[in-house]
XYZ file of C-alpha atoms in Angstrom:
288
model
C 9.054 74.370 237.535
C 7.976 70.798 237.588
C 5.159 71.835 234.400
C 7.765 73.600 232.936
C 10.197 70.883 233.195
C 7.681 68.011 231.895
C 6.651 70.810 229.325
C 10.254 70.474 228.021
C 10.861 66.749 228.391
C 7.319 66.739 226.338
C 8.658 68.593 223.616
C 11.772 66.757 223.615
C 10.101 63.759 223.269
C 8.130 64.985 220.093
C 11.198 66.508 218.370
C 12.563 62.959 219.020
C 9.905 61.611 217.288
C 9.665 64.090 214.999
C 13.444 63.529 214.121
C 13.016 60.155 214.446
C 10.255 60.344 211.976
C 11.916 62.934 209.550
C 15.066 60.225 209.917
C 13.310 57.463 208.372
C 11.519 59.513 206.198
C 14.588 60.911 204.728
C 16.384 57.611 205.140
C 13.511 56.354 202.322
C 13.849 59.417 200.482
C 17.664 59.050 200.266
C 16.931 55.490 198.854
C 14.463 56.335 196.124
C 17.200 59.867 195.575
C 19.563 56.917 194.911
C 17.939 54.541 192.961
C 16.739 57.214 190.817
C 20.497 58.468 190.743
C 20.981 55.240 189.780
C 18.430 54.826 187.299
C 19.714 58.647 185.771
C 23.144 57.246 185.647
C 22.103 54.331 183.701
C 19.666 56.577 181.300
C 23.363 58.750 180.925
C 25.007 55.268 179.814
C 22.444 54.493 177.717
C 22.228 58.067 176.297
C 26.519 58.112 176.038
C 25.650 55.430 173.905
C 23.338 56.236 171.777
C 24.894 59.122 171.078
C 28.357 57.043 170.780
C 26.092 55.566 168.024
C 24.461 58.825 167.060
C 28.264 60.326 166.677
C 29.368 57.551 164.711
C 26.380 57.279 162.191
C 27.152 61.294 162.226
C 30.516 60.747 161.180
C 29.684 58.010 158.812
C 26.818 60.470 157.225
C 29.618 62.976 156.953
C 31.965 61.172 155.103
C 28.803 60.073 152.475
C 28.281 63.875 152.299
C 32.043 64.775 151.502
C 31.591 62.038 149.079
C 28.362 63.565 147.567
C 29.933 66.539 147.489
C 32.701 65.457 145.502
C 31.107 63.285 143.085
C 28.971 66.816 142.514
C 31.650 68.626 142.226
C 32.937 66.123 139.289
C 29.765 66.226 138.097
C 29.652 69.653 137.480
C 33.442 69.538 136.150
C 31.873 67.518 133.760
C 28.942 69.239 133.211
C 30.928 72.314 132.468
C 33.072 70.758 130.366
C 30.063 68.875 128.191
C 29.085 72.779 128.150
C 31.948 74.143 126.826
C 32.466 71.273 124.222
C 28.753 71.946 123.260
C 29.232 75.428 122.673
C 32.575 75.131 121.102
C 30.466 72.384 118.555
C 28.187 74.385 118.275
C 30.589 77.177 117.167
C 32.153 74.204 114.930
C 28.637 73.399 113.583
C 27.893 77.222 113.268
C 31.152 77.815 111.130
C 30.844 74.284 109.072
C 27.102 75.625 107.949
C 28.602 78.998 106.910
C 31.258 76.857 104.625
C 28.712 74.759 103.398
C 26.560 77.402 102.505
C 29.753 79.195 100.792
C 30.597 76.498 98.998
C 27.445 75.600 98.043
C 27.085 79.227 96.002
C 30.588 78.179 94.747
C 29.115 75.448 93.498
C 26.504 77.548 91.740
C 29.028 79.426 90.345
C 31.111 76.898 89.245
C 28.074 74.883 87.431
C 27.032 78.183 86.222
C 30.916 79.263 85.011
C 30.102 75.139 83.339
C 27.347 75.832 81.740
C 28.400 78.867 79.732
C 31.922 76.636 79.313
C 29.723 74.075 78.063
C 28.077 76.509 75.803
C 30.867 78.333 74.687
C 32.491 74.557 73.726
C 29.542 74.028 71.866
C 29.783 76.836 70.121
C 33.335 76.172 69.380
C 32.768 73.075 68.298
C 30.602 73.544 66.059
C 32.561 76.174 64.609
C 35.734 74.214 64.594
C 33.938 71.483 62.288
C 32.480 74.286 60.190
C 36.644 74.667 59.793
C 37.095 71.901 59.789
C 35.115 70.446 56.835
C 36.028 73.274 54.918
C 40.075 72.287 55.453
C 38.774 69.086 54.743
C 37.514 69.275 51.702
C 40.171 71.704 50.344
C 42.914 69.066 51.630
C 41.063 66.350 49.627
C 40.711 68.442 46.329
C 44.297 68.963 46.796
C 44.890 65.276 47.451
C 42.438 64.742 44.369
C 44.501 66.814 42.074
C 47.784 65.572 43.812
C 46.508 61.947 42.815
C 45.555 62.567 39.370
C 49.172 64.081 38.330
C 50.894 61.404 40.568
C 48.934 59.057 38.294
C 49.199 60.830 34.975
C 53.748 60.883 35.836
C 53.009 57.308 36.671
C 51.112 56.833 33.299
C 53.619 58.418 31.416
C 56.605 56.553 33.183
C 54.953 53.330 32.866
C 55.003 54.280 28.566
C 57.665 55.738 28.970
C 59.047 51.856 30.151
C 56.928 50.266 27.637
C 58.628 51.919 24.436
C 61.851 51.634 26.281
C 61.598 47.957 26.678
C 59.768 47.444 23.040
C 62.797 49.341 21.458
C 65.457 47.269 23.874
C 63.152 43.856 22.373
C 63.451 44.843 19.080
C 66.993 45.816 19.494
C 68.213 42.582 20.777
C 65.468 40.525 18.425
C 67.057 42.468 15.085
C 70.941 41.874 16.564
C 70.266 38.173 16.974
C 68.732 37.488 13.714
C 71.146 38.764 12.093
C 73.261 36.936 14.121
C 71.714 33.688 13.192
C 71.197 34.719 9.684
C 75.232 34.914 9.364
C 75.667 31.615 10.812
C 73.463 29.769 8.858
C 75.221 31.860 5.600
C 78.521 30.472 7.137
C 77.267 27.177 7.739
C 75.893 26.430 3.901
C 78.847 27.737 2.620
C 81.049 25.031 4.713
C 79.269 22.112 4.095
C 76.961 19.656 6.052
C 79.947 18.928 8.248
C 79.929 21.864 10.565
C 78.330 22.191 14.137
C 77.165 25.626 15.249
C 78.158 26.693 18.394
C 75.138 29.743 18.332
C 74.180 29.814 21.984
C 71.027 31.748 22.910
C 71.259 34.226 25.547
C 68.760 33.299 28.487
C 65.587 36.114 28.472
C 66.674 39.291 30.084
C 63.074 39.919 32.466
C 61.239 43.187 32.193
C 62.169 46.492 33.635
C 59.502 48.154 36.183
C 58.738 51.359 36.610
C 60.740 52.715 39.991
C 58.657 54.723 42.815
C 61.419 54.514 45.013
C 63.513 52.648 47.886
C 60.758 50.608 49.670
C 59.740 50.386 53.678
C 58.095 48.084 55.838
C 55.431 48.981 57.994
C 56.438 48.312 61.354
C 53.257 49.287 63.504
C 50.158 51.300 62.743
C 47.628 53.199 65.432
C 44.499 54.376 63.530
C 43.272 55.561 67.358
C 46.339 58.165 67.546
C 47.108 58.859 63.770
C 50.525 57.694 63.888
C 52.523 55.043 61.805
C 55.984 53.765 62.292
C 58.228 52.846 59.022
C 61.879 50.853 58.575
C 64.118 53.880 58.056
C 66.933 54.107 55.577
C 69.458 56.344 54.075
C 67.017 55.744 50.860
C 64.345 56.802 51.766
C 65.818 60.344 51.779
C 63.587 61.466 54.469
C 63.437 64.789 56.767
C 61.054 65.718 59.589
C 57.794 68.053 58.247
C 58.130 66.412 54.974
C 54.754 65.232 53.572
C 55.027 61.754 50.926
C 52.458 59.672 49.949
C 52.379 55.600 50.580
C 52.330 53.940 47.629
C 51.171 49.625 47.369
C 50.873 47.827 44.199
C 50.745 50.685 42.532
C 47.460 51.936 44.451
C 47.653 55.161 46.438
C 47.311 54.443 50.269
C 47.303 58.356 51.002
C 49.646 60.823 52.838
C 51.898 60.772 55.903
C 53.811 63.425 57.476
C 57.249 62.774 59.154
C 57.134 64.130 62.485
C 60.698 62.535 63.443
C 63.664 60.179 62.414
C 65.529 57.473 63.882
C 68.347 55.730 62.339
C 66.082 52.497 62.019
C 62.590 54.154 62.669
C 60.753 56.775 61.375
C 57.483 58.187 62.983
C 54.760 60.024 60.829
C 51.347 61.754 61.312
C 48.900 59.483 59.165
C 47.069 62.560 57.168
C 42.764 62.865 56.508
C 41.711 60.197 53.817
C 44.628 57.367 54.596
C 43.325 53.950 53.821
C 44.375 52.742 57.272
C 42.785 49.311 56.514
C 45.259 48.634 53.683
C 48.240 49.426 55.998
C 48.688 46.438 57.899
C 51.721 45.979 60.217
C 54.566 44.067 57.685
C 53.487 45.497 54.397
C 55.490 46.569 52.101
C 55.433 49.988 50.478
C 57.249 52.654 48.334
C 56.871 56.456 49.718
C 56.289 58.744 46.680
C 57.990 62.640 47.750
């Protein structure tokens, strides 16, 4: 009993020990459990923190990338529109080379369609002063042989005039000297006492051959053919009429009235006028 009983107060002794022992051992185990708790706790902090920061610069990187992705979405807006105006240019360009290219073989055609114009003008031309000449030169021999009887009428008036005045001259010539031949009878028979009271009559002038009422030449375009004369009820005028200006008794050539005024009239100046003769002002006589 007495083994048995130190036995026990043996053992006793060791487990107190041996829970004495395991007490401080997990007393210092507890410790380093709690500083490392500690330490954990503050590797946590730092860790909520960094990823605080870690969340934030997330967020931050987010917001960049919703801005990327907009700015690429208006980029590509864009890009698809600088697409679509392209291809709608190039359509433009496309359709603008096909109307060049038309209108450049209308071109062709149209210098072509000159050409044979050109030619065809020529030829006309050419023709026309064939014509021409030919109309010409009948016009003139009929001017020619309009001139010479105009001249040989004038010729004839102008003797006509001469005898006329010659036989007026010797007319008046024969009446006064026989005039003067009775007074000097009368005045022999009365004495040396009587005065005559013969008065001669003052020289009658000339008559001139007549072409006509005359006209002043009011203005004169060589460039477009036309003249413009003083009208009056003398002249005895009518449009289409055809007369020939007369100056100092020299043939200026032909004019045709084209139309009347009462103080104008306006006339085609016809091939072979002597333009240079009919300055503005002069004075003419229009032979019908």
């Amino acid at each position: 009993m007495n083994s048995l009983s130190m036995i026990l107060r043996i053992l006793a002794i060791v487990a107190a020990l041996a829970a004495g022992a395991l007490f401080y051992l997990g007393k210092g185990k507890l410790a380093e459990q709690q500083i490392s708790l500690n330490e954990a706790e503050q590797a946590t902090a730092a860790a909520q923190a960094e990823l605080t920061t870690v969340n934030q610069q997330i967020g931050k990187l987010e917001g960049s990338l919703k801005s990327e992705r907009e700015a690429l979405a208006e980029e590509k807006r864009k890009l698809e529109s600088i697409r679509s105006e392209m291809y709608t240019a190039r359509q433009e360009v496309s359709r603008t080379q096909q109307q060049l290219n038309e209108n450049k073989k209308a071109i062709q055609a149209l210098e072509d369609t000159s050409k044979s114009l050109r030619a065809e003008l020529l030829n006309s031309e050419k023709t026309l002063t064939a014509t021409n000449k030919e109309g010409e030169l009948a016009q003139l021999n009929q001017r020619i042989a309009e001139l010479e009887k105009a001249n040989a009428e004038l010729k004839e008036s102008l003797a006509k005039a001469e005898a006329r005045v010659t036989e007026v001259t010797s007319q008046e010539v024969s009446s006064k000297a026989a005039t003067i031949s009775n007074s000097v009878s009368s005045v022999t028979e009365s004495g040396s006492g009587y005065t005559s009271t013969f008065q001669p009559s003052p020289s009658q002038p000339l008559p001139t051959a007549s072409l006509g009422a005359q006209t002043a030449i009011q203005s004169l375009s060589s460039k477009n053919g036309l003249i413009v004369l003083s009208n009056s009820p003398e002249l005895g005028l009518s449009p289409g009429i055809t007369v020939s200006v007369i100056k100092d008794m020299k043939d200026l050539g032909q004019i045709q009235v084209i139309q009347l005024s009462k103080d104008l009239v306006i006339a085609n100046i016809l091939p072979g006028a002597k333009t240079r003769q009919m300055a503005e002002g002069t004075i003419v006589s229009l032979l019908h």
